[in-house]
Coordinates of C-alpha atoms in Angstrom, one line a residue:
M267 CA 79.5 71.7 109.8
E268 CA 77.8 75.1 109.9
S269 CA 74.2 75.4 108.4
N270 CA 73.7 78.2 105.8
Q271 CA 71.6 79.9 108.5
E272 CA 74.3 80.0 110.8
K273 CA 76.7 81.4 108.3
Y274 CA 74.2 83.9 107.0
N275 CA 73.7 85.0 110.7
Y276 CA 77.6 85.3 111.1
L277 CA 77.6 87.5 108.1
K278 CA 75.0 89.7 109.2
S279 CA 77.3 90.3 112.5
L280 CA 80.2 90.9 110.4
R281 CA 78.2 93.5 108.3
A282 CA 77.0 95.1 111.3
N283 CA 80.5 95.3 112.8
H284 CA 81.7 96.6 109.5
E285 CA 79.2 99.3 109.4
R286 CA 80.0 100.4 112.9
L287 CA 83.8 100.6 112.4
Q288 CA 83.1 102.2 108.9
K289 CA 81.1 105.1 110.7
R290 CA 83.8 105.3 113.4
N291 CA 86.4 105.9 110.6
D292 CA 84.2 108.7 109.0
K293 CA 84.5 110.4 112.2
L294 CA 88.3 110.1 112.5
S295 CA 88.1 111.0 108.7
G296 CA 86.6 114.4 109.7
L297 CA 88.9 114.9 112.8
I298 CA 91.9 114.4 110.5
C299 CA 90.5 117.2 108.0
L300 CA 89.6 119.5 110.7
F301 CA 92.8 119.6 112.9
P302 CA 94.8 121.2 110.1
V303 CA 92.1 123.7 109.4
L304 CA 91.9 124.7 113.0
Y305 CA 95.7 124.8 113.1
F306 CA 96.1 127.3 110.5
L307 CA 93.1 129.6 111.6
I308 CA 95.0 129.8 115.2
R309 CA 98.2 130.5 113.7
E310 CA 96.8 133.2 111.3
S311 CA 94.9 134.5 114.4
Y312 CA 91.9 134.3 112.8
I313 CA 90.8 132.6 116.2
S314 CA 92.6 134.6 119.3
N315 CA 90.6 133.6 122.3
V316 CA 88.5 131.0 123.4
D317 CA 86.3 131.1 126.3
F318 CA 85.6 127.5 128.0
G319 CA 83.6 129.1 130.9
F320 CA 85.6 127.7 133.7
F321 CA 88.9 128.8 132.0
Q322 CA 90.2 131.0 129.2
L323 CA 92.8 130.5 126.4
N324 CA 94.4 133.8 125.0
Q325 CA 96.4 133.6 121.7
L326 CA 96.3 130.1 121.8
K327 CA 99.8 129.1 121.8
I328 CA 98.5 126.0 123.5
G329 CA 96.4 124.9 120.6
L330 CA 99.4 125.1 118.2
V331 CA 101.2 122.8 120.7
A332 CA 98.5 120.5 121.6
I333 CA 97.2 119.8 117.8
P334 CA 100.0 117.8 116.4
P335 CA 100.3 114.9 118.7
L336 CA 96.5 114.8 118.8
F337 CA 96.6 114.9 114.8
A338 CA 99.2 112.1 114.9
A339 CA 97.2 110.1 117.5
T340 CA 93.8 110.2 115.6
M341 CA 96.0 109.2 112.2
F342 CA 97.1 106.1 114.3
Y343 CA 93.8 105.2 115.6
Y344 CA 92.3 105.5 112.1
L345 CA 95.0 103.2 110.6
I346 CA 94.3 100.7 113.4
N347 CA 90.6 101.1 112.7
S348 CA 91.0 100.8 108.9
T349 CA 93.2 97.4 109.3
H350 CA 90.6 96.0 111.4
T351 CA 87.7 97.2 109.1
S352 CA 89.5 95.6 106.2
K353 CA 90.0 92.0 108.1
I354 CA 86.4 92.0 108.7
Y355 CA 85.3 93.0 105.0
K356 CA 87.4 89.9 103.7
E357 CA 85.8 87.8 106.1
C358 CA 82.7 88.9 105.1
Q359 CA 83.9 88.1 101.2
K360 CA 84.6 84.5 102.3
T361 CA 81.5 83.9 104.0
A362 CA 79.3 85.4 101.5
F363 CA 81.2 83.2 98.9
E364 CA 80.5 80.0 100.7
I365 CA 76.8 80.6 101.4
Y366 CA 76.1 81.5 97.6
H367 CA 78.3 79.0 96.1
G368 CA 78.4 76.2 98.8
R369 CA 82.0 75.8 98.9
K370 CA 85.2 77.6 100.1
A371 CA 86.8 79.8 97.4
E372 CA 90.0 78.7 95.8
N373 CA 91.8 82.0 95.9
D374 CA 91.1 85.9 96.4
K375 CA 90.7 86.4 92.5
E376 CA 87.5 83.8 92.3
M377 CA 85.9 85.8 95.2
D378 CA 86.6 89.1 93.6
S379 CA 85.4 88.3 90.2
S380 CA 81.9 87.7 91.6
E381 CA 79.3 90.2 90.9
K382 CA 76.4 88.6 92.4
L383 CA 78.6 88.2 95.4
S384 CA 79.5 91.7 96.0
L385 CA 75.7 92.5 96.8
L386 CA 76.0 90.5 100.0
L387 CA 78.9 92.6 101.0
P388 CA 79.3 95.8 102.9
F389 CA 79.4 98.8 100.5
S390 CA 83.1 99.9 99.6
I391 CA 83.7 102.5 97.0
W392 CA 87.3 101.5 97.3
N393 CA 86.8 97.7 96.7
G394 CA 84.5 98.5 94.0
F395 CA 87.7 100.4 92.2
V396 CA 89.9 97.4 92.9
R397 CA 87.4 95.2 91.7
G398 CA 86.9 96.9 88.3
Y399 CA 91.0 97.1 88.1
K400 CA 91.3 93.2 88.6
K401 CA 89.3 92.3 85.6
G402 CA 91.7 93.6 83.6
S403 CA 89.8 95.4 81.1
I404 CA 90.1 99.2 79.8
M405 CA 87.8 100.5 82.4
G406 CA 89.9 99.0 84.9
W407 CA 93.0 100.8 83.7
I408 CA 90.7 104.1 83.3
I409 CA 89.9 103.4 87.0
L410 CA 93.4 103.0 88.1
I411 CA 94.5 106.1 86.3
L412 CA 92.0 108.1 87.8
I413 CA 92.5 107.1 91.4
L414 CA 96.4 107.2 91.2
P415 CA 96.8 110.8 91.9
L416 CA 94.7 110.1 95.3
F417 CA 97.7 108.2 96.6
S418 CA 99.5 111.3 97.0
I419 CA 97.0 112.5 99.6
I420 CA 99.0 109.9 102.0
V421 CA 101.9 112.4 101.8
L422 CA 99.9 115.5 103.2
P423 CA 99.5 114.1 107.0
F424 CA 103.0 113.7 107.1
W425 CA 103.9 116.8 105.8
F426 CA 101.4 118.5 108.3
I427 CA 103.3 116.7 111.1
Y428 CA 106.9 117.6 109.7
F429 CA 105.6 121.4 109.4
T430 CA 103.7 121.6 112.7
S431 CA 106.9 119.8 114.5
K432 CA 109.2 122.4 113.0
I433 CA 107.0 125.2 114.3
I434 CA 107.1 123.9 117.9
F435 CA 110.9 123.6 117.7
C436 CA 111.7 126.9 115.8
E437 CA 108.9 129.2 117.3
L438 CA 107.3 127.6 120.7
W439 CA 110.1 126.0 122.5
D440 CA 110.0 128.5 124.9
I441 CA 106.8 127.2 126.2
G442 CA 108.9 125.0 128.2
F443 CA 108.1 121.1 129.1
I444 CA 104.6 121.1 127.2
A445 CA 106.4 122.0 123.8
K446 CA 109.3 119.6 124.4
F447 CA 106.3 116.8 125.5
S448 CA 104.4 117.6 122.4
L449 CA 107.3 117.3 119.9
V450 CA 108.7 114.1 121.1
S451 CA 105.0 112.5 121.3
T452 CA 104.1 113.6 117.8
I453 CA 107.3 112.5 116.2
W454 CA 107.0 109.0 118.4
I455 CA 103.5 108.5 117.0
A456 CA 104.3 109.5 113.5
I457 CA 107.0 106.8 113.4
A458 CA 104.6 104.4 114.8
V459 CA 102.1 105.2 112.1
L460 CA 104.6 104.8 109.4
V461 CA 106.1 101.6 110.6
F462 CA 102.5 100.2 111.0
F463 CA 101.7 101.3 107.6
I464 CA 104.7 99.8 105.8
A465 CA 104.2 96.6 107.9
G466 CA 100.5 96.3 106.7
I467 CA 101.6 96.8 103.2
E468 CA 104.3 94.2 103.5
K469 CA 101.9 91.7 104.9
E470 CA 99.2 92.3 102.2
L471 CA 102.0 91.6 99.4
S472 CA 103.3 88.7 101.0
D473 CA 100.0 87.2 101.5
K474 CA 99.0 87.6 97.9
K475 CA 102.4 86.1 97.2
S476 CA 101.8 82.8 99.1
K477 CA 98.2 82.3 97.4

C-alpha cells in the first residue's frame, strides 16, 4: 500500500508533466493562430518574397500549398496532446483526492465538488468553468451561457482547411505533384482529426454513463 509521501511524489510528477504538456499546447495554439494569418498575408501579397539565405521564394505560391497540411498536422498534434493532458489532469484529481481524504473517490462528482482539492490540482480555466457549472447554481448556468458561444470556434479550423483546400484545387493545381500531395494529405489529416475528436467525445460520454 502506498504511503501519503509516495502519493504526493507521484502527484508532484503528474503536475510537472501536466505543466510541460500545457506549455506545449500553448505553443501549438500559437501556431494554429499564426498559420491562417500568414496564409492570408501571402495570399493578399503583403508578403511577396522571402529570403532564407541559401534559397529564395518569390510570390510564395509554395507557401499557399504548404500551409494547409502543416496547419492540419498541428491541429492533430494539438488534439493528441490535449487528450493526454486531460488524462493526466484526471489522474492528478484522483491522487489528490486520495491524499486529502485518505480514500478513493466514489465517483467524479465527489471529486469535482471539493474546492480545497482543486488547490492541489494544476491550474485550468476550463475545469474551473466546468466545476462552477456542475454545482447547479445560478452562477453555473451563467457560466454555461457565457462559454457556449466559444464552441463555435471549433468550426473555424475546419472552415480554414476547406477554404485552403478549395484554393489549392481551383487556383494552384497547375503546380503539379506538390499541390496534389498537399490537398490529399490535408484532407486525410483533417478526417483523422475529426474522427479522433468524435471518438474522444463518444468515449467521454460512455465513461460518464457507465459510472
